[in-house]
Amino acid sequence: MNELQAKAGIQISRPIATVFNAIVDPSEMSNYFIETSTGKMEAGKTVTWKFPEFADKVPVTVLTVHAPVSIVFEWEGAPGNQLKVEIHLEDRGGNSTVVKVIEGDMPNTEAGIKWLRGNTEGWANFLACMKAWLEYGIHLRQGAFDYMKPA
């Protein structure tokens, strides 16, 4: 059986340094993804993310940061599974950056396929929200997942 990886990518009309900073700096990331973080993403550090729609706090262990081209971290990407997330940035010139996210690996099982669907959707949402924020100053995530909060 092949292992499964969630993958998503998007092109953002901003310089690579701006996009990179929006990923590692919690004051930027809070405009499109998280509510709060205990710190900036730096190699060797563990930060804790809080998402606006959930009470849980998520520890994120930053493995490597190579400004401005990549960030690699581990987190509990599926219940009971520490998964590696790689974010790669490519300068496309003309004030444009391609961002690609890869998360994995999960077994090719029914549970793995369910994870793949959800996390691929989640990373596509992350990228779309980041694009909306960086290009247009729109906070797409705000209120978008309120329906998921316990009643």
PDB file of N, CA and C in Angstrom, residues 83-145:
ATOM      1  N   LEU A  83       2.495  14.271  12.209  1.00  0.00           N
ATOM      2  CA  LEU A  83       2.735  14.334  10.772  1.00  0.00           C
ATOM      3  C   LEU A  83       3.617  15.522  10.428  1.00  0.00           C
ATOM      4  N   LYS A  84       4.413  15.343   9.397  1.00  0.00           N
ATOM      5  CA  LYS A  84       5.300  16.403   8.928  1.00  0.00           C
ATOM      6  C   LYS A  84       4.582  17.227   7.866  1.00  0.00           C
ATOM      7  N   VAL A  85       4.710  18.546   7.996  1.00  0.00           N
ATOM      8  CA  VAL A  85       4.169  19.485   7.016  1.00  0.00           C
ATOM      9  C   VAL A  85       5.342  20.252   6.413  1.00  0.00           C
ATOM     10  N   GLU A  86       5.401  20.257   5.089  1.00  0.00           N
ATOM     11  CA  GLU A  86       6.424  21.009   4.371  1.00  0.00           C
ATOM     12  C   GLU A  86       5.733  22.121   3.587  1.00  0.00           C
ATOM     13  N   ILE A  87       6.193  23.340   3.764  1.00  0.00           N
ATOM     14  CA  ILE A  87       5.686  24.465   2.991  1.00  0.00           C
ATOM     15  C   ILE A  87       6.858  25.000   2.173  1.00  0.00           C
ATOM     16  N   HIS A  88       6.699  24.957   0.856  1.00  0.00           N
ATOM     17  CA  HIS A  88       7.755  25.407  -0.056  1.00  0.00           C
ATOM     18  C   HIS A  88       7.275  26.624  -0.825  1.00  0.00           C
ATOM     19  N   LEU A  89       8.146  27.625  -0.949  1.00  0.00           N
ATOM     20  CA  LEU A  89       7.833  28.844  -1.678  1.00  0.00           C
ATOM     21  C   LEU A  89       8.785  28.981  -2.854  1.00  0.00           C
ATOM     22  N   GLU A  90       8.232  29.410  -3.980  1.00  0.00           N
ATOM     23  CA  GLU A  90       9.023  29.580  -5.191  1.00  0.00           C
ATOM     24  C   GLU A  90       8.780  30.977  -5.754  1.00  0.00           C
ATOM     25  N   ASP A  91       9.849  31.736  -5.888  1.00  0.00           N
ATOM     26  CA  ASP A  91       9.772  33.080  -6.474  1.00  0.00           C
ATOM     27  C   ASP A  91       9.531  32.926  -7.972  1.00  0.00           C
ATOM     28  N   ARG A  92       8.396  33.450  -8.440  1.00  0.00           N
ATOM     29  CA  ARG A  92       8.048  33.347  -9.856  1.00  0.00           C
ATOM     30  C   ARG A  92       8.353  34.631 -10.614  1.00  0.00           C
ATOM     31  N   GLY A  93       8.998  35.587  -9.923  1.00  0.00           N
ATOM     32  CA  GLY A  93       9.307  36.853 -10.569  1.00  0.00           C
ATOM     33  C   GLY A  93       8.038  37.676 -10.745  1.00  0.00           C
ATOM     34  N   GLY A  94       8.216  38.926 -11.101  1.00  0.00           N
ATOM     35  CA  GLY A  94       7.064  39.784 -11.331  1.00  0.00           C
ATOM     36  C   GLY A  94       6.153  39.893 -10.126  1.00  0.00           C
ATOM     37  N   ASN A  95       6.717  39.924  -8.916  1.00  0.00           N
ATOM     38  CA  ASN A  95       5.927  40.101  -7.702  1.00  0.00           C
ATOM     39  C   ASN A  95       4.991  38.921  -7.446  1.00  0.00           C
ATOM     40  N   SER A  96       5.460  37.714  -7.715  1.00  0.00           N
ATOM     41  CA  SER A  96       4.598  36.536  -7.618  1.00  0.00           C
ATOM     42  C   SER A  96       5.335  35.368  -6.960  1.00  0.00           C
ATOM     43  N   THR A  97       4.603  34.636  -6.116  1.00  0.00           N
ATOM     44  CA  THR A  97       5.173  33.504  -5.377  1.00  0.00           C
ATOM     45  C   THR A  97       4.225  32.313  -5.461  1.00  0.00           C
ATOM     46  N   VAL A  98       4.766  31.143  -5.728  1.00  0.00           N
ATOM     47  CA  VAL A  98       3.992  29.904  -5.668  1.00  0.00           C
ATOM     48  C   VAL A  98       4.256  29.263  -4.309  1.00  0.00           C
ATOM     49  N   VAL A  99       3.182  28.866  -3.627  1.00  0.00           N
ATOM     50  CA  VAL A  99       3.283  28.210  -2.329  1.00  0.00           C
ATOM     51  C   VAL A  99       2.717  26.803  -2.481  1.00  0.00           C
ATOM     52  N   LYS A 100       3.494  25.814  -2.040  1.00  0.00           N
ATOM     53  CA  LYS A 100       3.055  24.423  -2.077  1.00  0.00           C
ATOM     54  C   LYS A 100       3.160  23.838  -0.676  1.00  0.00           C
ATOM     55  N   VAL A 101       2.120  23.098  -0.277  1.00  0.00           N
ATOM     56  CA  VAL A 101       2.078  22.451   1.030  1.00  0.00           C
ATOM     57  C   VAL A 101       1.948  20.952   0.822  1.00  0.00           C
ATOM     58  N   ILE A 102       2.756  20.192   1.562  1.00  0.00           N
ATOM     59  CA  ILE A 102       2.688  18.727   1.559  1.00  0.00           C
ATOM     60  C   ILE A 102       2.621  18.274   3.010  1.00  0.00           C
ATOM     61  N   GLU A 103       1.628  17.450   3.346  1.00  0.00           N
ATOM     62  CA  GLU A 103       1.517  16.889   4.686  1.00  0.00           C
ATOM     63  C   GLU A 103       1.364  15.381   4.563  1.00  0.00           C
ATOM     64  N   GLY A 104       2.038  14.645   5.435  1.00  0.00           N
ATOM     65  CA  GLY A 104       1.888  13.192   5.405  1.00  0.00           C
ATOM     66  C   GLY A 104       2.911  12.550   6.306  1.00  0.00           C
ATOM     67  N   ASP A 105       2.885  11.312   6.320  1.00  0.00           N
ATOM     68  CA  ASP A 105       2.236  10.290   5.521  1.00  0.00           C
ATOM     69  C   ASP A 105       1.213   9.550   6.374  1.00  0.00           C
ATOM     70  N   MET A 106       0.142   9.123   5.712  1.00  0.00           N
ATOM     71  CA  MET A 106      -0.883   8.317   6.358  1.00  0.00           C
ATOM     72  C   MET A 106      -1.085   7.055   5.527  1.00  0.00           C
ATOM     73  N   PRO A 107      -1.500   5.958   6.182  1.00  0.00           N
ATOM     74  CA  PRO A 107      -1.704   4.720   5.442  1.00  0.00           C
ATOM     75  C   PRO A 107      -2.884   4.829   4.472  1.00  0.00           C
ATOM     76  N   ASN A 108      -2.806   4.091   3.383  1.00  0.00           N
ATOM     77  CA  ASN A 108      -3.864   4.063   2.382  1.00  0.00           C
ATOM     78  C   ASN A 108      -4.965   3.110   2.850  1.00  0.00           C
ATOM     79  N   THR A 109      -5.728   3.599   3.819  1.00  0.00           N
ATOM     80  CA  THR A 109      -6.839   2.860   4.405  1.00  0.00           C
ATOM     81  C   THR A 109      -8.070   3.762   4.354  1.00  0.00           C
ATOM     82  N   GLU A 110      -9.200   3.270   4.797  1.00  0.00           N
ATOM     83  CA  GLU A 110     -10.399   4.099   4.827  1.00  0.00           C
ATOM     84  C   GLU A 110     -10.181   5.337   5.708  1.00  0.00           C
ATOM     85  N   ALA A 111      -9.572   5.137   6.868  1.00  0.00           N
ATOM     86  CA  ALA A 111      -9.286   6.272   7.762  1.00  0.00           C
ATOM     87  C   ALA A 111      -8.285   7.230   7.115  1.00  0.00           C
ATOM     88  N   GLY A 112      -7.283   6.702   6.443  1.00  0.00           N
ATOM     89  CA  GLY A 112      -6.293   7.529   5.766  1.00  0.00           C
ATOM     90  C   GLY A 112      -6.911   8.349   4.640  1.00  0.00           C
ATOM     91  N   ILE A 113      -7.818   7.748   3.901  1.00  0.00           N
ATOM     92  CA  ILE A 113      -8.492   8.459   2.813  1.00  0.00           C
ATOM     93  C   ILE A 113      -9.374   9.577   3.370  1.00  0.00           C
ATOM     94  N   LYS A 114     -10.036   9.320   4.486  1.00  0.00           N
ATOM     95  CA  LYS A 114     -10.838  10.362   5.133  1.00  0.00           C
ATOM     96  C   LYS A 114      -9.929  11.511   5.567  1.00  0.00           C
ATOM     97  N   TRP A 115      -8.785  11.196   6.166  1.00  0.00           N
ATOM     98  CA  TRP A 115      -7.808  12.217   6.552  1.00  0.00           C
ATOM     99  C   TRP A 115      -7.354  12.994   5.323  1.00  0.00           C
ATOM    100  N   LEU A 116      -7.014  12.284   4.245  1.00  0.00           N
ATOM    101  CA  LEU A 116      -6.518  12.914   3.023  1.00  0.00           C
ATOM    102  C   LEU A 116      -7.509  13.942   2.497  1.00  0.00           C
ATOM    103  N   ARG A 117      -8.774  13.567   2.454  1.00  0.00           N
ATOM    104  CA  ARG A 117      -9.808  14.478   1.963  1.00  0.00           C
ATOM    105  C   ARG A 117      -9.886  15.734   2.849  1.00  0.00           C
ATOM    106  N   GLY A 118      -9.954  15.529   4.146  1.00  0.00           N
ATOM    107  CA  GLY A 118     -10.091  16.662   5.066  1.00  0.00           C
ATOM    108  C   GLY A 118      -8.879  17.561   5.099  1.00  0.00           C
ATOM    109  N   ASN A 119      -7.685  16.988   5.130  1.00  0.00           N
ATOM    110  CA  ASN A 119      -6.484  17.816   5.245  1.00  0.00           C
ATOM    111  C   ASN A 119      -6.112  18.490   3.928  1.00  0.00           C
ATOM    112  N   THR A 120      -6.407  17.842   2.801  1.00  0.00           N
ATOM    113  CA  THR A 120      -6.200  18.507   1.516  1.00  0.00           C
ATOM    114  C   THR A 120      -7.123  19.718   1.425  1.00  0.00           C
ATOM    115  N   GLU A 121      -8.378  19.539   1.823  1.00  0.00           N
ATOM    116  CA  GLU A 121      -9.332  20.649   1.862  1.00  0.00           C
ATOM    117  C   GLU A 121      -8.842  21.746   2.810  1.00  0.00           C
ATOM    118  N   GLY A 122      -8.323  21.352   3.960  1.00  0.00           N
ATOM    119  CA  GLY A 122      -7.835  22.321   4.931  1.00  0.00           C
ATOM    120  C   GLY A 122      -6.662  23.134   4.415  1.00  0.00           C
ATOM    121  N   TRP A 123      -5.709  22.477   3.755  1.00  0.00           N
ATOM    122  CA  TRP A 123      -4.550  23.218   3.242  1.00  0.00           C
ATOM    123  C   TRP A 123      -4.938  24.095   2.052  1.00  0.00           C
ATOM    124  N   ALA A 124      -5.884  23.658   1.233  1.00  0.00           N
ATOM    125  CA  ALA A 124      -6.369  24.509   0.144  1.00  0.00           C
ATOM    126  C   ALA A 124      -7.036  25.758   0.720  1.00  0.00           C
ATOM    127  N   ASN A 125      -7.776  25.580   1.816  1.00  0.00           N
ATOM    128  CA  ASN A 125      -8.416  26.712   2.483  1.00  0.00           C
ATOM    129  C   ASN A 125      -7.364  27.652   3.065  1.00  0.00           C
ATOM    130  N   PHE A 126      -6.348  27.102   3.719  1.00  0.00           N
ATOM    131  CA  PHE A 126      -5.236  27.892   4.255  1.00  0.00           C
ATOM    132  C   PHE A 126      -4.643  28.785   3.167  1.00  0.00           C
ATOM    133  N   LEU A 127      -4.371  28.193   1.999  1.00  0.00           N
ATOM    134  CA  LEU A 127      -3.751  28.938   0.910  1.00  0.00           C
ATOM    135  C   LEU A 127      -4.686  30.005   0.339  1.00  0.00           C
ATOM    136  N   ALA A 128      -5.953  29.660   0.159  1.00  0.00           N
ATOM    137  CA  ALA A 128      -6.916  30.632  -0.369  1.00  0.00           C
ATOM    138  C   ALA A 128      -7.086  31.799   0.603  1.00  0.00           C
ATOM    139  N   CYS A 129      -7.152  31.501   1.889  1.00  0.00           N
ATOM    140  CA  CYS A 129      -7.288  32.562   2.895  1.00  0.00           C
ATOM    141  C   CYS A 129      -6.045  33.446   2.930  1.00  0.00           C
ATOM    142  N   MET A 130      -4.851  32.838   2.802  1.00  0.00           N
ATOM    143  CA  MET A 130      -3.619  33.626   2.783  1.00  0.00           C
ATOM    144  C   MET A 130      -3.586  34.525   1.554  1.00  0.00           C
ATOM    145  N   LYS A 131      -3.986  34.008   0.406  1.00  0.00           N
ATOM    146  CA  LYS A 131      -4.022  34.804  -0.826  1.00  0.00           C
ATOM    147  C   LYS A 131      -4.976  35.989  -0.672  1.00  0.00           C
ATOM    148  N   ALA A 132      -6.168  35.732  -0.142  1.00  0.00           N
ATOM    149  CA  ALA A 132      -7.152  36.809   0.045  1.00  0.00           C
ATOM    150  C   ALA A 132      -6.607  37.882   0.978  1.00  0.00           C
ATOM    151  N   TRP A 133      -5.928  37.467   2.044  1.00  0.00           N
ATOM    152  CA  TRP A 133      -5.373  38.424   2.989  1.00  0.00           C
ATOM    153  C   TRP A 133      -4.240  39.235   2.360  1.00  0.00           C
ATOM    154  N   LEU A 134      -3.279  38.546   1.759  1.00  0.00           N
ATOM    155  CA  LEU A 134      -2.102  39.236   1.242  1.00  0.00           C
ATOM    156  C   LEU A 134      -2.404  40.103   0.021  1.00  0.00           C
ATOM    157  N   GLU A 135      -3.304  39.667  -0.829  1.00  0.00           N
ATOM    158  CA  GLU A 135      -3.589  40.428  -2.046  1.00  0.00           C
ATOM    159  C   GLU A 135      -4.672  41.485  -1.856  1.00  0.00           C
ATOM    160  N   TYR A 136      -5.655  41.214  -0.979  1.00  0.00           N
ATOM    161  CA  TYR A 136      -6.811  42.097  -0.894  1.00  0.00           C
ATOM    162  C   TYR A 136      -7.145  42.589   0.516  1.00  0.00           C
ATOM    163  N   GLY A 137      -6.412  42.100   1.537  1.00  0.00           N
ATOM    164  CA  GLY A 137      -6.683  42.509   2.906  1.00  0.00           C
ATOM    165  C   GLY A 137      -7.998  41.971   3.450  1.00  0.00           C
ATOM    166  N   ILE A 138      -8.469  40.867   2.876  1.00  0.00           N
ATOM    167  CA  ILE A 138      -9.736  40.265   3.295  1.00  0.00           C
ATOM    168  C   ILE A 138      -9.449  39.070   4.200  1.00  0.00           C
ATOM    169  N   HIS A 139     -10.107  39.027   5.341  1.00  0.00           N
ATOM    170  CA  HIS A 139      -9.956  37.938   6.320  1.00  0.00           C
ATOM    171  C   HIS A 139     -11.065  36.917   6.045  1.00  0.00           C
ATOM    172  N   LEU A 140     -10.846  36.020   5.072  1.00  0.00           N
ATOM    173  CA  LEU A 140     -11.855  35.040   4.652  1.00  0.00           C
ATOM    174  C   LEU A 140     -12.268  34.077   5.754  1.00  0.00           C
ATOM    175  N   ARG A 141     -11.354  33.735   6.625  1.00  0.00           N
ATOM    176  CA  ARG A 141     -11.644  32.717   7.630  1.00  0.00           C
ATOM    177  C   ARG A 141     -12.568  33.237   8.736  1.00  0.00           C
ATOM    178  N   GLN A 142     -12.584  34.547   8.930  1.00  0.00           N
ATOM    179  CA  GLN A 142     -13.364  35.133  10.015  1.00  0.00           C
ATOM    180  C   GLN A 142     -14.836  34.730   9.888  1.00  0.00           C
ATOM    181  N   GLY A 143     -15.310  33.965  10.856  1.00  0.00           N
ATOM    182  CA  GLY A 143     -16.698  33.515  10.894  1.00  0.00           C
ATOM    183  C   GLY A 143     -17.015  32.330   9.998  1.00  0.00           C
ATOM    184  N   ALA A 144     -16.075  31.929   9.148  1.00  0.00           N
ATOM    185  CA  ALA A 144     -16.348  30.874   8.169  1.00  0.00           C
ATOM    186  C   ALA A 144     -16.620  29.512   8.797  1.00  0.00           C
ATOM    187  N   PHE A 145     -16.048  29.265   9.960  1.00  0.00           N
ATOM    188  CA  PHE A 145     -16.202  27.950  10.580  1.00  0.00           C
ATOM    189  C   PHE A 145     -16.945  28.013  11.905  1.00  0.00           C
TER     190      PHE A 145
END
